[in-house]
Amino acid sequence: MIPAEDWLDATTKSLLEVANTYFDLSTMEAGSGAADAPKCGAMIGLASEDNTVQLMLISTRLGSESLGRALLGFDSDEAIETGDLADAIGEIVNIVAGMVKTAVHDQDDALNLTLPTFFEGTVEPLAGQVVLETMLKIGPVETRVVVSSGVRRVTRKPRSSAA
Amino acid sequence: MKILIVDDSKAMRMIVKRTLRQAGYGDHEFAEAVDGSNGYEQVCDWKPDLVLSDWNMPNMSGLEFLQKLKADRNNVRFGFITSEGTAEMRQVAQENGAMFLISKPFTADTVKETLRKALP
């Protein structure tokens, strides 16, 4: 099984490369919002027989809007609708996941990607998974990069049929 | 030249178009499709000269889209622009008749160089 540290390292490096390629970091606004502001971001899964991992990019709504505008090439004062925001943040994690898949290919060549999911609110990892996270500043925007990894094996007891 | 951009992400379709302009293809005609199925319809109706398609898409993937075109003996020039770029995927793309595979994130220089080699 690929260690959680490797997933986090590959995810962080890929995210920075995406930001440096597509974002005009000089025109981005922080947009962090209050520390207790609701969280907003996107997650994507990579799975094979040997590995299951969820990659998450989390910021505040305002921080995510700043990232979305940067990807779409919008001006810093331009409004971004929720649909466009979901699409943009989802695409960021989709690109990152593709890069991560390529980066760990030598350790697992059977990984498949899920489609990305945008969320607002709190996302809790599944019980039994290894969760690692790091804070990452993309331009002026503070984000959390979270990986939750581990194969979750559930064995159900056979049910007895009713007589 | 008519270029069809196929990606389920509106953001990525915008980025591909922006990058094509930066790469010197701004005076060409563009159309967009949201998945392989929609792309297939557009190829039949709009008859593009080049298709730039994502790989992972709902409804019909980029690979299924390409295979459907080949089954129809449609030889429109086809390239992938996708977030995954493993050697196996490049091989599968080539074996199915794709001219190239550009992995994300890509720059205008990458796109320009790839299209320069692929197009007459």
mmCIF file of C-alpha atoms in Angstrom:
data_model
loop_
_atom_site.group_PDB
_atom_site.id
_atom_site.type_symbol
_atom_site.label_atom_id
_atom_site.label_comp_id
_atom_site.label_asym_id
_atom_site.label_seq_id
_atom_site.Cartn_x
_atom_site.Cartn_y
_atom_site.Cartn_z
ATOM 1 C CA MET A 1 0.000 0.000 0.000
ATOM 2 C CA ILE A 2 1.304 3.433 -0.870
ATOM 3 C CA PRO A 3 2.031 5.444 2.327
ATOM 4 C CA ALA A 4 -0.190 8.447 3.045
ATOM 5 C CA GLU A 5 2.918 10.643 3.110
ATOM 6 C CA ASP A 6 3.598 9.812 -0.548
ATOM 7 C CA TRP A 7 0.035 10.712 -1.535
ATOM 8 C CA LEU A 8 0.251 14.021 0.316
ATOM 9 C CA ASP A 9 3.644 14.858 -1.144
ATOM 10 C CA ALA A 10 2.539 14.090 -4.711
ATOM 11 C CA THR A 11 -0.722 16.004 -4.233
ATOM 12 C CA THR A 12 0.983 19.102 -2.866
ATOM 13 C CA LYS A 13 3.611 19.181 -5.614
ATOM 14 C CA SER A 14 0.962 18.676 -8.312
ATOM 15 C CA LEU A 15 -1.263 21.400 -6.902
ATOM 16 C CA LEU A 16 1.588 23.894 -6.911
ATOM 17 C CA GLU A 17 2.434 22.975 -10.500
ATOM 18 C CA VAL A 18 -1.191 23.484 -11.572
ATOM 19 C CA ALA A 19 -1.262 26.864 -9.817
ATOM 20 C CA ASN A 20 2.006 27.967 -11.378
ATOM 21 C CA THR A 21 0.843 26.892 -14.854
ATOM 22 C CA TYR A 22 -2.689 28.273 -14.905
ATOM 23 C CA PHE A 23 -3.002 30.978 -12.252
ATOM 24 C CA ASP A 24 -1.904 34.574 -12.460
ATOM 25 C CA LEU A 25 -0.837 34.615 -8.809
ATOM 26 C CA SER A 26 -0.070 38.336 -8.854
ATOM 27 C CA THR A 27 -3.704 39.327 -9.441
ATOM 28 C CA MET A 28 -5.287 36.906 -6.974
ATOM 29 C CA GLU A 29 -6.984 38.175 -3.844
ATOM 30 C CA ALA A 30 -6.716 36.352 -0.546
ATOM 31 C CA GLY A 31 -10.449 36.056 0.026
ATOM 32 C CA SER A 32 -9.895 33.919 3.074
ATOM 33 C CA GLY A 33 -12.861 35.072 5.142
ATOM 34 C CA ALA A 34 -13.156 34.460 8.849
ATOM 35 C CA ALA A 35 -11.339 31.510 10.374
ATOM 36 C CA ASP A 36 -14.645 29.923 11.317
ATOM 37 C CA ALA A 37 -16.193 30.528 7.897
ATOM 38 C CA PRO A 38 -17.846 27.488 6.298
ATOM 39 C CA LYS A 39 -15.453 25.350 4.324
ATOM 40 C CA CYS A 40 -15.650 24.811 0.613
ATOM 41 C CA GLY A 41 -13.640 22.673 -1.753
ATOM 42 C CA ALA A 42 -13.540 19.549 -3.862
ATOM 43 C CA MET A 43 -12.499 15.945 -3.481
ATOM 44 C CA ILE A 44 -11.639 13.126 -5.834
ATOM 45 C CA GLY A 45 -10.874 9.455 -5.350
ATOM 46 C CA LEU A 46 -8.216 7.138 -6.729
ATOM 47 C CA ALA A 47 -8.788 3.438 -6.249
ATOM 48 C CA SER A 48 -7.326 0.070 -7.127
ATOM 49 C CA GLU A 49 -7.196 -3.371 -5.526
ATOM 50 C CA ASP A 50 -4.308 -2.226 -3.338
ATOM 51 C CA ASN A 51 -5.017 1.441 -2.679
ATOM 52 C CA THR A 52 -7.951 3.682 -1.928
ATOM 53 C CA VAL A 53 -7.383 7.380 -1.434
ATOM 54 C CA GLN A 54 -9.428 10.562 -1.327
ATOM 55 C CA LEU A 55 -7.669 13.824 -2.197
ATOM 56 C CA MET A 56 -9.286 17.018 -0.916
ATOM 57 C CA LEU A 57 -8.611 20.681 -1.535
ATOM 58 C CA ILE A 58 -10.316 22.794 1.117
ATOM 59 C CA SER A 59 -10.557 26.534 1.642
ATOM 60 C CA THR A 60 -13.279 28.962 2.582
ATOM 61 C CA ARG A 61 -15.947 29.910 0.047
ATOM 62 C CA LEU A 62 -14.136 33.192 -0.626
ATOM 63 C CA GLY A 63 -10.791 31.440 -0.935
ATOM 64 C CA SER A 64 -12.266 28.901 -3.336
ATOM 65 C CA GLU A 65 -13.822 31.695 -5.366
ATOM 66 C CA SER A 66 -10.400 33.285 -5.674
ATOM 67 C CA LEU A 67 -8.937 29.984 -6.933
ATOM 68 C CA GLY A 68 -11.849 29.531 -9.336
ATOM 69 C CA ARG A 69 -11.438 33.023 -10.767
ATOM 70 C CA ALA A 70 -7.711 32.432 -11.181
ATOM 71 C CA LEU A 71 -8.314 29.238 -13.151
ATOM 72 C CA LEU A 72 -11.028 30.751 -15.326
ATOM 73 C CA GLY A 73 -9.069 33.947 -15.998
ATOM 74 C CA PHE A 74 -11.748 36.127 -14.398
ATOM 75 C CA ASP A 75 -10.956 39.561 -12.967
ATOM 76 C CA SER A 76 -10.559 39.633 -9.185
ATOM 77 C CA ASP A 77 -13.824 41.583 -8.772
ATOM 78 C CA GLU A 78 -15.795 39.433 -11.208
ATOM 79 C CA ALA A 79 -18.657 37.416 -9.731
ATOM 80 C CA ILE A 80 -18.407 33.650 -10.037
ATOM 81 C CA GLU A 81 -21.569 31.577 -9.879
ATOM 82 C CA THR A 82 -21.695 28.419 -7.791
ATOM 83 C CA GLY A 83 -21.926 26.205 -10.880
ATOM 84 C CA ASP A 84 -18.790 27.718 -12.390
ATOM 85 C CA LEU A 85 -17.052 27.577 -9.013
ATOM 86 C CA ALA A 86 -17.890 23.884 -8.586
ATOM 87 C CA ASP A 87 -16.668 23.164 -12.096
ATOM 88 C CA ALA A 88 -13.419 25.095 -11.638
ATOM 89 C CA ILE A 89 -12.491 23.670 -8.225
ATOM 90 C CA GLY A 90 -13.497 20.203 -9.398
ATOM 91 C CA GLU A 91 -11.256 20.577 -12.428
ATOM 92 C CA ILE A 92 -8.322 21.631 -10.261
ATOM 93 C CA VAL A 93 -8.552 18.442 -8.176
ATOM 94 C CA ASN A 94 -9.166 16.398 -11.329
ATOM 95 C CA ILE A 95 -5.922 17.634 -12.886
ATOM 96 C CA VAL A 96 -4.072 17.131 -9.613
ATOM 97 C CA ALA A 97 -5.399 13.572 -9.290
ATOM 98 C CA GLY A 98 -4.278 12.754 -12.824
ATOM 99 C CA MET A 99 -0.801 14.033 -12.023
ATOM 100 C CA VAL A 100 -0.742 12.069 -8.762
ATOM 101 C CA LYS A 101 -1.804 8.926 -10.593
ATOM 102 C CA THR A 102 1.083 9.403 -13.002
ATOM 103 C CA ALA A 103 3.496 10.168 -10.124
ATOM 104 C CA VAL A 104 2.711 6.935 -8.245
ATOM 105 C CA HIS A 105 2.398 4.811 -11.367
ATOM 106 C CA ASP A 106 5.529 2.817 -10.558
ATOM 107 C CA GLN A 107 3.986 1.777 -7.230
ATOM 108 C CA ASP A 108 0.463 1.096 -8.507
ATOM 109 C CA ASP A 109 -0.378 0.943 -12.199
ATOM 110 C CA ALA A 110 -4.030 -0.041 -11.721
ATOM 111 C CA LEU A 111 -5.462 3.129 -10.180
ATOM 112 C CA ASN A 112 -8.720 4.531 -11.494
ATOM 113 C CA LEU A 113 -9.989 8.063 -10.927
ATOM 114 C CA THR A 114 -13.478 8.967 -9.796
ATOM 115 C CA LEU A 115 -15.174 12.122 -11.011
ATOM 116 C CA PRO A 116 -14.521 15.142 -8.743
ATOM 117 C CA THR A 117 -17.099 16.282 -6.175
ATOM 118 C CA PHE A 118 -17.549 19.880 -5.057
ATOM 119 C CA PHE A 119 -18.694 20.476 -1.484
ATOM 120 C CA GLU A 120 -19.572 23.195 0.971
ATOM 121 C CA GLY A 121 -19.512 22.279 4.632
ATOM 122 C CA THR A 122 -17.603 19.668 6.595
ATOM 123 C CA VAL A 123 -16.234 16.466 5.149
ATOM 124 C CA GLU A 124 -15.297 13.735 7.589
ATOM 125 C CA PRO A 125 -12.978 10.882 6.569
ATOM 126 C CA LEU A 126 -14.225 7.346 6.896
ATOM 127 C CA ALA A 127 -13.320 5.468 10.061
ATOM 128 C CA GLY A 128 -10.174 3.415 9.776
ATOM 129 C CA GLN A 129 -8.506 5.598 7.180
ATOM 130 C CA VAL A 130 -5.155 7.311 7.564
ATOM 131 C CA VAL A 131 -5.631 11.060 7.268
ATOM 132 C CA LEU A 132 -2.811 13.483 6.596
ATOM 133 C CA GLU A 133 -3.094 17.143 5.797
ATOM 134 C CA THR A 134 -0.998 20.205 5.231
ATOM 135 C CA MET A 135 -1.651 23.904 4.903
ATOM 136 C CA LEU A 136 -0.690 25.296 1.514
ATOM 137 C CA LYS A 137 -0.751 28.898 0.390
ATOM 138 C CA ILE A 138 -1.621 29.313 -3.283
ATOM 139 C CA GLY A 139 -0.727 32.903 -4.027
ATOM 140 C CA PRO A 140 -2.496 34.700 -1.183
ATOM 141 C CA VAL A 141 -5.146 31.998 -0.667
ATOM 142 C CA GLU A 142 -4.838 29.679 2.301
ATOM 143 C CA THR A 143 -5.866 26.117 1.565
ATOM 144 C CA ARG A 144 -5.788 22.737 3.266
ATOM 145 C CA VAL A 145 -4.690 19.720 1.304
ATOM 146 C CA VAL A 146 -6.030 16.516 2.826
ATOM 147 C CA VAL A 147 -5.442 12.912 1.854
ATOM 148 C CA SER A 148 -7.325 10.083 3.471
ATOM 149 C CA SER A 149 -6.020 6.713 2.451
ATOM 150 C CA GLY A 150 -6.331 3.047 3.258
ATOM 151 C CA VAL A 151 -8.269 0.088 2.072
ATOM 152 C CA ARG A 152 -11.456 -0.245 4.025
ATOM 153 C CA ARG A 153 -12.434 -3.848 4.182
ATOM 154 C CA VAL A 154 -15.877 -4.588 5.514
ATOM 155 C CA THR A 155 -16.792 -8.168 6.220
ATOM 156 C CA ARG A 156 -20.458 -8.754 6.774
ATOM 157 C CA LYS A 157 -21.720 -11.721 8.681
ATOM 158 C CA PRO A 158 -23.923 -13.921 6.567
ATOM 159 C CA ARG A 159 -27.561 -13.223 7.219
ATOM 160 C CA SER A 160 -29.842 -16.031 8.181
ATOM 161 C CA SER A 161 -33.001 -16.083 6.193
ATOM 162 C CA ALA A 162 -36.256 -15.835 8.013
ATOM 163 C CA ALA A 163 -38.121 -19.045 8.327
ATOM 164 C CA MET B 1 -9.724 25.055 -39.485
ATOM 165 C CA LYS B 2 -12.665 23.906 -37.352
ATOM 166 C CA ILE B 3 -11.632 22.682 -33.901
ATOM 167 C CA LEU B 4 -14.014 20.795 -31.598
ATOM 168 C CA ILE B 5 -13.150 20.912 -27.878
ATOM 169 C CA VAL B 6 -14.707 18.095 -25.853
ATOM 170 C CA ASP B 7 -14.542 18.220 -22.057
ATOM 171 C CA ASP B 8 -17.136 17.857 -19.316
ATOM 172 C CA SER B 9 -15.562 20.801 -17.503
ATOM 173 C CA LYS B 10 -16.561 24.240 -18.777
ATOM 174 C CA ALA B 11 -13.487 25.629 -17.029
ATOM 175 C CA MET B 12 -11.213 23.299 -18.977
ATOM 176 C CA ARG B 13 -12.938 24.082 -22.287
ATOM 177 C CA MET B 14 -12.248 27.767 -21.569
ATOM 178 C CA ILE B 15 -8.616 27.016 -20.732
ATOM 179 C CA VAL B 16 -8.123 24.954 -23.896
ATOM 180 C CA LYS B 17 -9.608 27.754 -26.022
ATOM 181 C CA ARG B 18 -7.504 30.381 -24.258
ATOM 182 C CA THR B 19 -4.383 28.281 -24.730
ATOM 183 C CA LEU B 20 -5.142 27.705 -28.417
ATOM 184 C CA ARG B 21 -5.383 31.470 -28.885
ATOM 185 C CA GLN B 22 -2.071 31.939 -27.047
ATOM 186 C CA ALA B 23 -0.570 29.243 -29.269
ATOM 187 C CA GLY B 24 -1.556 31.154 -32.397
ATOM 188 C CA TYR B 25 -4.790 29.372 -33.294
ATOM 189 C CA GLY B 26 -7.052 32.291 -32.379
ATOM 190 C CA ASP B 27 -8.363 32.815 -35.890
ATOM 191 C CA HIS B 28 -9.728 29.278 -36.180
ATOM 192 C CA GLU B 29 -13.330 28.259 -35.562
ATOM 193 C CA PHE B 30 -14.166 26.597 -32.243
ATOM 194 C CA ALA B 31 -17.082 24.513 -31.048
ATOM 195 C CA GLU B 32 -17.571 22.744 -27.743
ATOM 196 C CA ALA B 33 -19.072 19.488 -26.520
ATOM 197 C CA VAL B 34 -19.668 18.332 -22.952
ATOM 198 C CA ASP B 35 -18.916 14.599 -23.288
ATOM 199 C CA GLY B 36 -18.091 11.933 -25.841
ATOM 200 C CA SER B 37 -21.697 11.423 -26.833
ATOM 201 C CA ASN B 38 -22.230 15.134 -27.465
ATOM 202 C CA GLY B 39 -18.850 15.231 -29.213
ATOM 203 C CA TYR B 40 -19.899 12.435 -31.543
ATOM 204 C CA GLU B 41 -23.056 14.350 -32.499
ATOM 205 C CA GLN B 42 -21.005 17.479 -33.149
ATOM 206 C CA VAL B 43 -18.521 15.595 -35.339
ATOM 207 C CA CYS B 44 -21.421 14.296 -37.437
ATOM 208 C CA ASP B 45 -23.182 17.671 -37.656
ATOM 209 C CA TRP B 46 -20.376 20.253 -37.628
ATOM 210 C CA LYS B 47 -17.652 18.161 -39.294
ATOM 211 C CA PRO B 48 -14.583 19.581 -37.525
ATOM 212 C CA ASP B 49 -11.046 19.245 -38.879
ATOM 213 C CA LEU B 50 -9.608 18.493 -35.449
ATOM 214 C CA VAL B 51 -11.049 17.090 -32.208
ATOM 215 C CA LEU B 52 -9.369 17.829 -28.875
ATOM 216 C CA SER B 53 -10.958 15.578 -26.287
ATOM 217 C CA ASP B 54 -10.693 14.860 -22.595
ATOM 218 C CA TRP B 55 -10.433 11.185 -21.631
ATOM 219 C CA ASN B 56 -12.459 10.816 -18.415
ATOM 220 C CA MET B 57 -15.981 12.066 -19.006
ATOM 221 C CA PRO B 58 -19.443 10.901 -17.958
ATOM 222 C CA ASN B 59 -21.835 9.244 -20.447
ATOM 223 C CA MET B 60 -19.168 8.448 -23.042
ATOM 224 C CA SER B 61 -15.436 8.625 -22.336
ATOM 225 C CA GLY B 62 -12.968 10.126 -24.758
ATOM 226 C CA LEU B 63 -11.667 6.675 -25.654
ATOM 227 C CA GLU B 64 -15.175 5.344 -26.369
ATOM 228 C CA PHE B 65 -15.799 8.461 -28.452
ATOM 229 C CA LEU B 66 -12.658 7.827 -30.514
ATOM 230 C CA GLN B 67 -13.521 4.132 -30.913
ATOM 231 C CA LYS B 68 -17.019 5.049 -32.114
ATOM 232 C CA LEU B 69 -15.570 7.395 -34.708
ATOM 233 C CA LYS B 70 -13.144 4.735 -35.917
ATOM 234 C CA ALA B 71 -15.969 2.163 -36.077
ATOM 235 C CA ASP B 72 -17.750 4.611 -38.407
ATOM 236 C CA ARG B 73 -14.534 4.895 -40.447
ATOM 237 C CA ASN B 74 -14.469 8.586 -39.577
ATOM 238 C CA ASN B 75 -10.846 9.692 -39.758
ATOM 239 C CA VAL B 76 -11.158 13.157 -38.274
ATOM 240 C CA ARG B 77 -7.869 14.207 -36.672
ATOM 241 C CA PHE B 78 -8.178 13.410 -32.975
ATOM 242 C CA GLY B 79 -6.008 14.229 -29.968
ATOM 243 C CA PHE B 80 -6.482 13.816 -26.238
ATOM 244 C CA ILE B 81 -6.026 16.578 -23.679
ATOM 245 C CA THR B 82 -6.285 14.785 -20.377
ATOM 246 C CA SER B 83 -5.209 14.883 -16.764
ATOM 247 C CA GLU B 84 -3.611 11.433 -16.968
ATOM 248 C CA GLY B 85 -0.520 10.868 -19.020
ATOM 249 C CA THR B 86 0.890 7.439 -18.215
ATOM 250 C CA ALA B 87 2.823 5.501 -20.844
ATOM 251 C CA GLU B 88 0.005 2.920 -20.998
ATOM 252 C CA MET B 89 -2.589 5.588 -21.748
ATOM 253 C CA ARG B 90 -0.426 7.086 -24.462
ATOM 254 C CA GLN B 91 -0.063 3.632 -25.981
ATOM 255 C CA VAL B 92 -3.809 2.949 -25.812
ATOM 256 C CA ALA B 93 -4.496 6.366 -27.345
ATOM 257 C CA GLN B 94 -2.082 5.700 -30.196
ATOM 258 C CA GLU B 95 -3.347 2.156 -30.804
ATOM 259 C CA ASN B 96 -6.869 3.511 -31.133
ATOM 260 C CA GLY B 97 -5.850 6.126 -33.669
ATOM 261 C CA ALA B 98 -5.264 9.285 -31.639
ATOM 262 C CA MET B 99 -2.590 11.552 -33.089
ATOM 263 C CA PHE B 100 -1.334 12.773 -29.722
ATOM 264 C CA LEU B 101 -2.001 12.997 -26.009
ATOM 265 C CA ILE B 102 -1.344 16.245 -24.161
ATOM 266 C CA SER B 103 -1.383 15.868 -20.402
ATOM 267 C CA LYS B 104 -2.636 18.591 -18.061
ATOM 268 C CA PRO B 105 -1.381 21.001 -16.949
ATOM 269 C CA PHE B 106 -0.238 22.157 -20.387
ATOM 270 C CA THR B 107 1.232 25.407 -21.619
ATOM 271 C CA ALA B 108 0.704 27.278 -24.880
ATOM 272 C CA ASP B 109 4.193 26.171 -25.965
ATOM 273 C CA THR B 110 3.317 22.491 -25.417
ATOM 274 C CA VAL B 111 0.107 22.826 -27.407
ATOM 275 C CA LYS B 112 1.797 24.785 -30.194
ATOM 276 C CA GLU B 113 4.611 22.262 -30.543
ATOM 277 C CA THR B 114 2.260 19.273 -30.441
ATOM 278 C CA LEU B 115 -0.114 20.695 -33.049
ATOM 279 C CA ARG B 116 2.797 21.797 -35.253
ATOM 280 C CA LYS B 117 3.991 18.187 -35.409
ATOM 281 C CA ALA B 118 0.529 16.676 -35.768
ATOM 282 C CA LEU B 119 -1.093 18.947 -38.329
ATOM 283 C CA PRO B 120 -0.107 19.429 -41.963
#
